[in-house]
Tab-separated table of C-alpha atoms in Angstrom:
chain	number	residue	atom	x	y	z
A	1	GLY	CA	41.940	-29.005	23.122
A	2	TYR	CA	42.755	-25.858	21.233
A	3	SER	CA	42.863	-22.443	22.900
A	4	THR	CA	43.375	-18.943	21.550
A	5	GLY	CA	42.968	-15.418	22.924
A	6	SER	CA	41.064	-14.356	19.830
A	7	THR	CA	37.400	-15.054	19.241
A	8	ASP	CA	36.465	-14.950	15.566
A	9	LEU	CA	36.580	-17.132	12.495
A	10	ALA	CA	37.859	-15.276	9.442
A	11	GLU	CA	38.432	-16.021	5.786
A	12	ILE	CA	40.852	-14.242	3.460
A	13	TYR	CA	39.287	-11.914	0.883
A	14	GLU	CA	40.882	-9.418	-1.493
A	15	SER	CA	40.262	-5.707	-1.929
A	16	VAL	CA	41.914	-2.933	-3.897
A	17	GLU	CA	40.352	-0.502	-1.396
A	18	THR	CA	42.195	0.433	1.780
A	19	LEU	CA	40.515	-1.565	4.523
A	20	GLU	CA	41.059	-1.363	8.282
A	21	PRO	CA	40.112	-3.703	11.117
A	22	GLY	CA	36.513	-3.023	12.117
A	23	ASP	CA	35.315	-1.969	8.635
A	24	ILE	CA	32.000	-3.506	7.579
A	25	VAL	CA	32.427	-5.068	4.131
A	26	TYR	CA	30.285	-6.441	1.312
A	27	THR	CA	31.097	-9.047	-1.301
A	28	LYS	CA	31.907	-7.965	-4.833
A	29	GLY	CA	31.781	-11.591	-5.962
A	30	ASN	CA	34.255	-14.455	-5.776
A	31	ILE	CA	36.857	-13.347	-3.171
A	32	GLY	CA	36.558	-9.572	-3.671
A	33	VAL	CA	35.240	-7.250	-0.937
A	34	GLY	CA	34.789	-3.524	-0.409
A	35	LYS	CA	33.648	-1.163	2.363
A	36	ALA	CA	29.877	-1.322	2.631
A	37	SER	CA	28.105	1.955	1.827
A	38	SER	CA	24.539	0.804	1.210
A	39	THR	CA	22.191	-1.667	2.846
A	40	SER	CA	21.390	-2.979	-0.629
A	41	GLN	CA	24.943	-4.354	-0.884
A	42	PRO	CA	25.458	-7.988	0.212
A	43	ILE	CA	27.230	-7.403	3.543
A	44	ILE	CA	29.266	-10.456	4.540
A	45	GLY	CA	31.334	-9.461	7.551
A	46	VAL	CA	33.865	-7.216	9.210
A	47	VAL	CA	37.616	-6.838	8.688
A	48	SER	CA	39.020	-8.859	11.594
A	49	THR	CA	41.341	-7.353	14.179
A	50	LYS	CA	42.996	-10.524	15.395
A	51	PRO	CA	41.280	-13.690	14.109
A	52	ALA	CA	41.473	-16.932	16.070
A	53	VAL	CA	41.244	-19.029	12.901
A	54	ILE	CA	41.931	-17.893	9.327
A	55	LEU	CA	40.595	-19.965	6.445
A	56	GLY	CA	42.073	-19.814	2.948
A	57	SER	CA	45.560	-18.561	3.791
A	58	GLU	CA	48.961	-20.007	4.436
A	59	VAL	CA	50.811	-18.534	7.416
A	60	GLY	CA	52.910	-15.528	6.435
A	61	THR	CA	51.828	-15.416	2.791
A	62	ARG	CA	49.224	-12.620	2.923
A	63	THR	CA	49.624	-9.671	0.544
A	64	GLU	CA	48.574	-6.000	0.971
A	65	THR	CA	45.306	-6.652	-0.845
A	66	GLU	CA	44.346	-9.687	1.260
A	67	HIS	CA	42.302	-9.107	4.420
A	68	PRO	CA	40.894	-11.462	7.072
A	69	ILE	CA	37.115	-11.005	7.083
A	70	ALA	CA	35.364	-12.147	10.270
A	71	LEU	CA	32.441	-14.327	9.298
A	72	SER	CA	31.465	-15.430	12.808
A	73	GLY	CA	32.410	-14.743	16.421
A	74	ARG	CA	33.242	-11.666	18.506
A	75	VAL	CA	35.017	-8.910	16.601
A	76	PRO	CA	35.492	-5.154	17.111
A	77	VAL	CA	33.319	-3.189	14.675
A	78	LYS	CA	33.504	0.496	13.815
A	79	VAL	CA	30.325	2.174	15.023
A	80	SER	CA	28.899	5.669	15.062
A	81	ASP	CA	26.437	7.328	17.439
A	82	GLU	CA	24.579	8.630	14.377
A	83	TYR	CA	21.316	6.930	15.394
A	84	GLY	CA	21.800	7.267	19.143
A	85	LYS	CA	23.817	5.759	21.936
A	86	VAL	CA	24.611	2.061	21.432
A	87	GLU	CA	23.617	-0.147	24.379
A	88	VAL	CA	24.588	-3.738	25.089
A	89	GLY	CA	22.239	-5.964	23.076
A	90	ASP	CA	21.428	-3.392	20.374
A	91	ARG	CA	21.442	-4.667	16.808
A	92	ILE	CA	24.078	-2.953	14.657
A	93	LEU	CA	23.172	-1.941	11.097
A	94	LEU	CA	25.203	-0.066	8.489
A	95	SER	CA	25.260	3.720	9.129
A	96	SER	CA	25.518	6.492	6.547
A	97	LEU	CA	29.316	6.386	6.988
A	98	THR	CA	30.985	3.934	4.600
A	99	GLY	CA	32.082	0.767	6.404
A	100	VAL	CA	30.717	1.940	9.775
A	101	GLY	CA	27.796	0.578	11.788
A	102	ALA	CA	25.274	2.279	14.079
A	103	LYS	CA	22.457	1.372	16.446
A	104	ALA	CA	19.559	-0.155	14.551
A	105	THR	CA	16.477	2.063	14.550
A	106	THR	CA	14.794	0.263	11.644
A	107	SER	CA	14.596	-3.304	10.421
A	108	GLY	CA	17.267	-4.554	8.083
A	109	PHE	CA	20.304	-6.803	7.915
A	110	ALA	CA	22.105	-6.674	11.262
A	111	VAL	CA	25.884	-6.902	11.180
A	112	GLY	CA	25.791	-8.134	14.756
A	113	ILE	CA	24.700	-7.519	18.327
A	114	ALA	CA	26.553	-4.971	20.496
A	115	LEU	CA	28.404	-6.573	23.391
A	116	GLU	CA	29.549	-3.183	24.692
A	117	ALA	CA	27.921	0.235	24.995
A	118	PHE	CA	29.062	3.264	22.977
A	119	ASP	CA	28.015	6.852	23.638
A	120	GLY	CA	30.455	8.642	21.329
A	121	ALA	CA	32.782	9.674	24.155
A	122	ASP	CA	35.656	7.211	23.663
A	123	TYR	CA	37.277	5.936	20.514
A	124	TYR	CA	38.168	2.459	21.731
A	125	SER	CA	36.145	0.481	24.207
A	126	PRO	CA	37.972	-1.193	27.124
A	127	GLY	CA	37.289	-4.587	25.505
A	128	THR	CA	38.867	-3.487	22.234
A	129	ILE	CA	41.896	-2.061	24.025
A	130	ASP	CA	42.364	-5.345	25.893
A	131	MET	CA	42.044	-7.309	22.636
A	132	GLU	CA	44.338	-5.146	20.510
A	133	SER	CA	47.105	-4.042	22.834
A	134	GLU	CA	49.774	-5.086	25.239
A	135	VAL	CA	50.910	-2.923	28.150
A	136	VAL	CA	54.332	-1.473	27.371
A	137	VAL	CA	56.106	0.920	29.744
A	138	THR	CA	57.911	3.523	27.645
A	139	GLY	CA	58.507	6.337	30.122
A	140	GLU	CA	56.418	8.681	27.965
A	141	THR	CA	53.418	10.632	29.181
A	142	CYS	CA	50.035	9.339	28.115
A	143	VAL	CA	47.622	11.912	26.695
A	144	ASP	CA	43.924	11.917	25.911
A	145	VAL	CA	43.191	12.018	22.194
A	146	THR	CA	40.013	13.752	21.073
A	147	THR	CA	38.164	12.524	18.009
A	148	GLU	CA	36.165	15.724	17.558
A	149	GLY	CA	36.437	16.834	13.932
A	150	ASP	CA	37.865	13.421	13.139
A	151	ALA	CA	35.199	12.648	10.503
A	152	LYS	CA	36.004	9.070	9.666
A	153	ASN	CA	39.521	8.315	10.876
A	154	TYR	CA	38.316	6.882	14.194
A	155	GLY	CA	40.801	8.552	16.496
A	156	GLY	CA	43.659	8.744	14.008
A	157	VAL	CA	44.956	11.832	12.285
A	158	ALA	CA	42.079	13.458	10.466
A	159	PRO	CA	42.600	14.201	6.795
A	160	SER	CA	42.462	17.825	5.785
A	161	ASP	CA	41.886	19.825	2.657
A	162	GLU	CA	44.549	21.872	0.890
A	163	ASP	CA	44.092	24.696	3.428
A	164	GLY	CA	44.542	22.347	6.405
A	165	ASN	CA	40.856	22.383	7.376
A	166	PRO	CA	39.498	19.135	8.881
A	167	PRO	CA	36.402	17.445	7.415
A	168	PRO	CA	33.009	17.697	9.176
A	169	ALA	CA	32.870	15.871	12.511
A	170	ALA	CA	31.275	12.468	13.020
A	171	SER	CA	31.643	10.459	16.202
A	172	SER	CA	32.607	6.816	15.856
A	173	GLN	CA	34.554	4.014	17.499
A	174	GLN	CA	35.152	0.304	17.487
A	175	SER	CA	32.908	-1.629	19.802
A	176	GLY	CA	32.859	-5.352	20.427
A	177	THR	CA	30.060	-6.945	18.423
A	178	GLU	CA	29.021	-10.560	18.105
A	179	LYS	CA	28.221	-11.746	14.593
């Protein structure tokens, strides 16, 4: 048999937009994708973090514009608490933040089903941390990182305007979701 630590099936698509793992994407036709910003767009998947199987790509030949898009399986998805706390089993729909999901409060196309809860307190869920990282002892002190005022950078360095002011706050994270 075949065994892998990853759990999704992905296919290579191209985008001129900057895409990150966990972004919800829509098809632009053929093999083009972009970050989804409207439920009227044909959403096809999520940018994969660490796909188990990649279709349509030779090993080591991917370019900057090529991205593995998870079409099926378990994959971390960027979510927001915009429509309330996400509980295990909640359907995830596109939020008002481009490329980001939220708890479904209405009917519509579901990106997936939440496998982990999210209350806006932590950026990464324990499942995502386990999937994306290895334990490395560096001798450095670990610190808590706050995402308040982070807007849409999901725990990274928030962009700022010319005066150094951060954008308006929005709480979001990646949470494991089954497609």
